[in-house]
Amino acid sequence: MIKLAAAAAMILTFSVAAIAAPYCLVIPNGSPLCQYVDGASCAADANRQNGSCQVNPNEVRLPASRVGEYCLIMPNGASRCGYADGNVCSRDALAQKGACTLSAGARTQRIPDAYAPNAGR
């Protein structure tokens, strides 16, 4: 019986480790906390802690889009690119519990946020 319990615990440990976390909470001067499966909860924590919710580059490969520079990344890892406006992409990300990010081939430069703690540096 003890061997069965130990085997069940090992299987449970491996299955939890296999779950990918596609979103990371990034706080200035801190290491990314990549434990979020839901983009909405990641964004809520980011707003509360003055950070940002970003796509986990170790789990999600950002597609290169030539149509629009922004991509919506869904919680299951699927992506939908083609957004020319980051605000529209962010709105859709909020509705679908995902995150909006620049595509891999984006040429748009982000405007530094003057109110960010690191002032865009």
Short mmCIF file of C-alpha atoms in Angstrom, two decimals:
data_model
loop_
_atom_site.label_atom_id
_atom_site.label_comp_id
_atom_site.label_asym_id
_atom_site.label_seq_id
_atom_site.Cartn_x
_atom_site.Cartn_y
_atom_site.Cartn_z
CA MET A 1 0.00 0.00 0.00
CA ILE A 2 2.86 2.39 0.76
CA LYS A 3 4.42 1.70 -2.63
CA LEU A 4 1.10 2.48 -4.31
CA ALA A 5 0.84 5.80 -2.44
CA ALA A 6 4.42 6.69 -3.35
CA ALA A 7 3.79 5.89 -7.02
CA ALA A 8 0.60 7.99 -7.01
CA ALA A 9 2.49 10.91 -5.44
CA MET A 10 5.21 10.68 -8.11
CA ILE A 11 2.66 10.62 -10.93
CA LEU A 12 0.86 13.61 -9.45
CA THR A 13 4.14 15.51 -9.12
CA PHE A 14 5.10 14.85 -12.73
CA SER A 15 1.66 15.78 -14.05
CA VAL A 16 1.70 19.10 -12.16
CA ALA A 17 5.17 19.85 -13.53
CA ALA A 18 3.94 19.10 -17.04
CA ILE A 19 1.34 21.86 -16.89
CA ALA A 20 2.76 24.81 -18.77
CA ALA A 21 2.30 28.33 -17.45
CA PRO A 22 1.99 30.56 -20.51
CA TYR A 23 1.99 33.87 -18.58
CA CYS A 24 4.56 35.53 -16.33
CA LEU A 25 4.17 38.33 -13.83
CA VAL A 26 7.11 40.68 -14.30
CA ILE A 27 7.85 43.19 -11.56
CA PRO A 28 10.58 45.84 -12.01
CA ASN A 29 13.90 44.67 -10.52
CA GLY A 30 12.47 41.20 -9.90
CA SER A 31 12.61 37.86 -11.60
CA PRO A 32 9.60 36.78 -13.68
CA LEU A 33 7.03 34.70 -11.83
CA CYS A 34 5.78 32.25 -14.47
CA GLN A 35 2.91 30.46 -12.76
CA TYR A 36 -0.17 31.92 -14.41
CA VAL A 37 -2.45 29.89 -16.65
CA ASP A 38 -5.07 32.62 -16.79
CA GLY A 39 -4.07 35.90 -18.43
CA ALA A 40 -6.78 37.84 -16.59
CA SER A 41 -5.49 36.85 -13.14
CA CYS A 42 -1.93 37.60 -14.26
CA ALA A 43 -3.02 41.05 -15.45
CA ALA A 44 -4.92 41.70 -12.20
CA ASP A 45 -1.86 40.81 -10.10
CA ALA A 46 0.33 42.91 -12.40
CA ASN A 47 -1.89 45.96 -11.91
CA ARG A 48 -1.93 45.44 -8.15
CA GLN A 49 1.87 45.11 -7.94
CA ASN A 50 2.82 47.75 -10.54
CA GLY A 51 4.19 45.14 -12.91
CA SER A 52 3.24 43.65 -16.24
CA CYS A 53 1.86 40.37 -17.49
CA GLN A 54 3.95 38.93 -20.30
CA VAL A 55 3.98 35.76 -22.34
CA ASN A 56 6.32 33.07 -21.03
CA PRO A 57 8.97 32.73 -23.79
CA ASN A 58 9.91 29.24 -22.54
CA GLU A 59 6.40 27.91 -23.11
CA VAL A 60 4.94 29.95 -25.97
CA ARG A 61 6.69 30.55 -29.27
CA LEU A 62 5.74 33.97 -30.55
CA PRO A 63 4.65 33.87 -34.17
CA ALA A 64 6.00 36.32 -36.71
CA SER A 65 3.13 38.25 -38.22
CA ARG A 66 3.39 40.45 -41.27
CA VAL A 67 -0.23 41.59 -41.17
CA GLY A 68 -0.42 43.15 -37.71
CA GLU A 69 2.27 43.59 -35.15
CA TYR A 70 0.31 42.40 -32.09
CA CYS A 71 -0.67 38.85 -31.22
CA LEU A 72 -3.27 37.56 -28.79
CA ILE A 73 -1.95 34.53 -26.90
CA MET A 74 -4.69 32.29 -25.51
CA PRO A 75 -4.36 30.33 -22.24
CA ASN A 76 -3.98 27.07 -24.19
CA GLY A 77 -0.97 28.50 -26.06
CA ALA A 78 -2.79 29.19 -29.32
CA SER A 79 -2.17 32.56 -30.89
CA ARG A 80 -4.12 34.92 -33.09
CA CYS A 81 -2.07 37.60 -34.77
CA GLY A 82 -3.02 40.41 -37.10
CA TYR A 83 -3.82 43.17 -34.65
CA ALA A 84 -2.56 46.55 -35.79
CA ASP A 85 -3.78 48.27 -32.62
CA GLY A 86 -2.40 47.14 -29.27
CA ASN A 87 -5.42 48.52 -27.41
CA VAL A 88 -7.84 46.36 -29.40
CA CYS A 89 -5.59 43.35 -28.86
CA SER A 90 -5.50 44.06 -25.10
CA ARG A 91 -9.29 44.39 -24.98
CA ASP A 92 -9.73 41.02 -26.69
CA ALA A 93 -7.08 39.49 -24.41
CA LEU A 94 -9.01 40.65 -21.36
CA ALA A 95 -12.25 39.17 -22.72
CA GLN A 96 -10.62 35.83 -23.58
CA LYS A 97 -8.35 35.60 -20.51
CA GLY A 98 -5.22 35.80 -22.61
CA ALA A 99 -2.39 38.27 -23.11
CA CYS A 100 -1.45 40.61 -25.92
CA THR A 101 2.16 40.88 -27.02
CA LEU A 102 4.23 42.07 -29.96
CA SER A 103 4.84 39.41 -32.59
CA ALA A 104 8.35 38.05 -33.11
CA GLY A 105 8.92 40.11 -36.25
CA ALA A 106 7.35 43.33 -34.99
CA ARG A 107 9.02 46.56 -36.01
CA THR A 108 6.98 48.75 -33.70
CA GLN A 109 8.93 50.25 -30.85
CA ARG A 110 7.14 50.57 -27.55
CA ILE A 111 6.90 54.06 -26.16
CA PRO A 112 8.57 54.21 -22.72
CA ASP A 113 6.11 54.69 -19.88
CA ALA A 114 7.19 57.82 -18.00
CA TYR A 115 5.32 56.62 -14.92
CA ALA A 116 6.97 53.20 -14.77
CA PRO A 117 9.43 52.76 -11.88
CA ASN A 118 12.32 52.17 -14.29
CA ALA A 119 11.06 54.89 -16.72
CA GLY A 120 11.45 52.62 -19.73
CA ARG A 121 15.16 52.01 -19.15
#
